Coordinates of C-alpha atoms in Angstrom, one line a residue:
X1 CA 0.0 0.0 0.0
X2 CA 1.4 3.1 -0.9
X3 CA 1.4 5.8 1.1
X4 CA -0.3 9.2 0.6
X5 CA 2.9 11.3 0.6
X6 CA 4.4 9.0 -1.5
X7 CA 2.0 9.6 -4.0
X8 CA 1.7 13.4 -3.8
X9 CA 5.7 12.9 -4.2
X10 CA 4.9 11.2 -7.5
X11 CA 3.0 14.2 -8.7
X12 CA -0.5 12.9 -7.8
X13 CA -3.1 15.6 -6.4
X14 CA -5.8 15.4 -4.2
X15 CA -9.0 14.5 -7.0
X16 CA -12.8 15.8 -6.2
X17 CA -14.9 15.0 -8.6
X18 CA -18.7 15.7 -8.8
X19 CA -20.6 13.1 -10.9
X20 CA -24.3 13.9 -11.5
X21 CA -26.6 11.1 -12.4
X22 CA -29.7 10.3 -13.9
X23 CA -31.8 7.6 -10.9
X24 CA -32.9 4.6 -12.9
X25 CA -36.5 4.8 -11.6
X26 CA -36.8 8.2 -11.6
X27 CA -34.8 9.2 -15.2
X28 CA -35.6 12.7 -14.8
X29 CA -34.1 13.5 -11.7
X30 CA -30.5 13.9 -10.9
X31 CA -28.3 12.6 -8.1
X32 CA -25.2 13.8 -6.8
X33 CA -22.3 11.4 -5.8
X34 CA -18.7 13.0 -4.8
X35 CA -15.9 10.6 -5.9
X36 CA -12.2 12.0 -4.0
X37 CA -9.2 10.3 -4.5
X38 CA -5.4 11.1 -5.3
X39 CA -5.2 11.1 -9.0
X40 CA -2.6 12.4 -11.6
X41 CA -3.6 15.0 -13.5
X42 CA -4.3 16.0 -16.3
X43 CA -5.1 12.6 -17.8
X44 CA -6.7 11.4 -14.5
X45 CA -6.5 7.4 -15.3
X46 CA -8.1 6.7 -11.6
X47 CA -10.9 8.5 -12.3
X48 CA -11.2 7.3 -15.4
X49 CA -11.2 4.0 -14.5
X50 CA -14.0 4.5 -12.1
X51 CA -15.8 5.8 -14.6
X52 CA -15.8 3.0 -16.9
X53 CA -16.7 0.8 -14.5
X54 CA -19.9 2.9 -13.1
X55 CA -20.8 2.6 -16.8
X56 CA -20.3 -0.4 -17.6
X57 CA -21.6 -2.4 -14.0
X58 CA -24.3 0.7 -12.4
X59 CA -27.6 1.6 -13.6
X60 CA -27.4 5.0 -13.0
X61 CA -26.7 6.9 -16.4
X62 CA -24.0 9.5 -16.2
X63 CA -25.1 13.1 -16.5
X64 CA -21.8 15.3 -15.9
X65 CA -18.6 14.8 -13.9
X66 CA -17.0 18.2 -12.7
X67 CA -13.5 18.2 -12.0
X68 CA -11.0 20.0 -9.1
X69 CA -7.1 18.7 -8.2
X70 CA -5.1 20.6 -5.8
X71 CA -1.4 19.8 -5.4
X72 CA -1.2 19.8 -1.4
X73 CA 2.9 19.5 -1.5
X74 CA 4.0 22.9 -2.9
X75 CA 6.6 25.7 -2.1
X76 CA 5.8 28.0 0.3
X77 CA 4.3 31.0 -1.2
X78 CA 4.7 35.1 -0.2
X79 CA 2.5 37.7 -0.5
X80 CA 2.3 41.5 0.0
X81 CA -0.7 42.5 2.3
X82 CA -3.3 44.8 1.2
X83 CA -4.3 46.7 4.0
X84 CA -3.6 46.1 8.4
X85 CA -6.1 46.4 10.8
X86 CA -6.1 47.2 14.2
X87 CA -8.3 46.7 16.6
X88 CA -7.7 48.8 20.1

């Protein structure tokens, strides 16, 4: 089992992905099932994996899958502040 730094240290991010379906019974409403797993992006071949196999062993017909990765291992980063507050 590999761990979950040692995958971010291969480059894989931190995968959300929203997948809308349609409910077999009920065709004309949609469901919402969040899939999160470390993936590597762009390509995505975990994802897309799970894909194929919702489609090819699930009922429920695929409407949309939306997309967000975020590297969680990344160099510190500075910025200038806009404005300081102080509260007496």
């Amino acid at each position: 089992m590999t761990s979950d730094l040692a995958l971010q240290m291969k480059d894989y991010r931190l995968t959300t992905a929203e997948i809308l379906y349609r409910l077999p019974d009920h065709p004309s409403l949609l469901q919402s099932y969040i899939w999160q797993e470390y993936d590597l992006a762009p390509d995505f071949p975990t994802l897309k994996r799970f894909l194929d196999f919702w489609d090819n062993h699930l009922e429920g017909k695929l409407y949309s899958v939306k997309v967000a990765n975020v590297s969680l291992i990344d160099p510190p980063k500075a910025g200038h502040v806009d404005a300081l507050y102080r509260l007496h």
